[in-house]
């Protein structure tokens, strides 16, 4: 990387939950279906204990999105909406730390029962900012480095990449306060 690139591109993503869609398994009296819950809809563990709201699930899922995915890597800055999904739709159980299934409660006059959520999909508005950061190349005490600065939206960013003689690389970015 050091000395080989004239510039790098840095991206900033602001994704806002607009709609959550849940795929639920079929039950004895209902086919499999897609449910659009209110964001304050309660979700449950298999034993019927409250797990979280649909909004909490969506926010947790969005904070764990793999930023190395194709859509984010290929983003150009003109994107206005996003869609992300996960199959299976699991959550981390607080006591064990294990991934567990989530359920939606179906309320019927004959009694309530739980329906397993098999997939989650979140859509909403996206704001993507892309900045090209020109690099200069130097060496300090035998370690090559490249550095550059630019504005990413309303924030200044400074980037430094280092590469040791054995080929180990490191990339550091520092942002000023907004």
XYZ file of C-alpha atoms in Angstrom:
178
model
C 0.000 0.000 0.000
C 2.670 2.504 1.049
C 4.177 4.175 -1.997
C 1.837 2.288 -4.331
C -1.361 4.359 -4.158
C -1.846 7.993 -5.101
C -5.065 8.258 -3.070
C -7.508 6.319 -0.923
C -11.248 6.821 -0.534
C -12.942 7.057 2.828
C -16.694 6.721 3.344
C -19.183 7.718 6.002
C -22.615 6.074 6.286
C -25.651 7.398 8.153
C -28.393 4.761 7.998
C -31.767 5.428 9.640
C -34.293 2.690 10.370
C -37.399 3.322 8.289
C -39.165 -0.030 8.168
C -38.534 -3.451 9.689
C -39.882 -6.578 8.022
C -39.935 -9.928 9.811
C -40.402 -13.303 8.120
C -42.210 -15.696 10.472
C -42.577 -19.465 10.176
C -45.893 -21.041 9.460
C -47.950 -22.192 12.425
C -50.787 -24.658 12.827
C -53.369 -22.121 11.639
C -51.301 -19.598 9.634
C -48.979 -19.829 6.616
C -45.488 -18.365 6.704
C -45.748 -14.614 6.243
C -43.938 -11.303 6.275
C -44.917 -9.000 9.131
C -44.168 -5.262 9.299
C -44.158 -4.559 13.045
C -44.388 -1.207 14.767
C -40.935 -0.287 16.056
C -42.147 -0.710 19.653
C -43.469 -4.247 18.976
C -42.142 -6.712 21.570
C -40.079 -9.711 20.497
C -39.581 -12.757 22.678
C -37.229 -15.628 23.429
C -38.485 -19.189 22.902
C -39.484 -19.486 26.577
C -41.802 -16.468 26.235
C -39.569 -14.018 28.094
C -39.347 -10.521 26.609
C -36.195 -10.160 24.475
C -36.336 -6.663 22.950
C -38.386 -4.340 20.786
C -38.306 -4.493 16.994
C -36.456 -1.155 17.052
C -33.817 -2.507 19.449
C -33.338 -5.520 17.164
C -32.987 -3.258 14.125
C -30.509 -0.899 15.827
C -28.437 -3.796 17.164
C -28.408 -5.462 13.779
C -27.405 -2.246 12.011
C -24.540 -1.631 14.443
C -23.126 -5.071 13.599
C -23.363 -4.813 9.798
C -20.224 -6.008 8.024
C -18.803 -2.819 6.514
C -16.762 -4.889 4.060
C -19.872 -5.963 2.125
C -20.118 -5.251 -1.609
C -22.798 -2.545 -1.348
C -20.825 -0.434 1.121
C -17.510 -0.972 -0.629
C -19.063 0.069 -3.976
C -21.033 3.061 -2.605
C -20.408 6.238 -4.603
C -22.183 8.798 -2.407
C -25.410 9.149 -4.388
C -27.277 6.405 -2.499
C -30.518 7.578 -0.879
C -31.931 4.341 0.585
C -30.591 1.106 2.001
C -31.833 -2.439 2.543
C -30.034 -4.912 4.775
C -31.181 -8.334 5.860
C -30.144 -11.298 7.947
C -31.148 -14.912 7.721
C -31.411 -16.406 10.303
C -32.710 -13.593 12.493
C -31.065 -14.343 15.819
C -30.113 -12.270 18.830
C -27.480 -12.716 21.513
C -28.918 -14.078 24.748
C -27.590 -11.817 27.540
C -26.726 -14.520 30.099
C -25.128 -17.151 27.857
C -23.829 -14.879 25.087
C -25.132 -17.408 22.537
C -27.157 -16.696 19.402
C -30.801 -17.588 20.025
C -33.971 -17.521 17.956
C -36.488 -14.710 18.342
C -40.271 -14.969 18.273
C -43.239 -12.761 17.539
C -46.289 -13.203 19.778
C -49.546 -14.019 18.000
C -52.554 -13.071 20.088
C -55.733 -15.046 19.459
C -59.042 -15.285 21.345
C -58.184 -18.928 22.025
C -54.772 -18.043 23.452
C -51.438 -16.501 22.619
C -48.565 -18.356 20.979
C -45.127 -17.561 19.601
C -44.081 -17.636 15.940
C -40.390 -18.025 15.116
C -38.776 -15.163 13.172
C -36.647 -16.600 10.369
C -35.420 -13.434 8.630
C -35.172 -9.705 9.304
C -34.962 -6.968 6.694
C -34.433 -3.283 7.452
C -34.937 -0.448 4.976
C -34.627 3.298 5.334
C -32.960 6.497 4.202
C -29.187 6.527 3.724
C -26.711 9.367 3.645
C -23.370 8.356 2.161
C -20.390 10.688 2.048
C -17.279 9.786 0.054
C -13.967 11.638 0.128
C -10.846 11.093 -1.956
C -7.727 11.517 0.178
C -4.557 12.244 -1.848
C -1.475 10.552 -0.357
C 2.141 11.636 -0.047
C 4.848 9.035 0.617
C 7.861 9.230 2.920
C 10.109 7.107 5.126
C 10.938 7.524 8.824
C 13.598 5.382 10.531
C 13.292 2.652 7.911
C 9.493 2.497 7.971
C 7.624 3.673 4.919
C 4.476 5.689 5.393
C 1.824 7.433 3.348
C -0.260 10.295 4.694
C -3.068 12.506 3.509
C -5.850 14.790 4.681
C -9.265 15.769 3.337
C -12.786 16.757 4.382
C -15.298 13.950 4.868
C -18.615 15.748 5.038
C -18.185 18.444 7.685
C -15.185 16.793 9.374
C -11.494 16.910 8.562
C -9.769 13.527 8.447
C -6.062 12.720 8.577
C -4.945 9.287 7.376
C -1.558 7.641 7.953
C -0.610 4.242 6.528
C 2.624 2.534 7.542
C 4.445 -0.463 6.136
C 7.438 -2.113 7.798
C 10.302 -3.583 5.752
C 8.776 -7.043 6.413
C 5.479 -5.933 4.823
C 3.300 -5.434 7.921
C 0.799 -2.622 7.298
C -1.287 -0.375 9.511
C -3.872 2.294 8.656
C -4.902 4.984 11.139
C -7.524 7.699 10.644
C -8.076 10.686 12.913
C -11.155 12.914 12.705
C -11.595 16.395 14.099
C -14.689 17.196 16.147
C -17.803 18.012 14.076
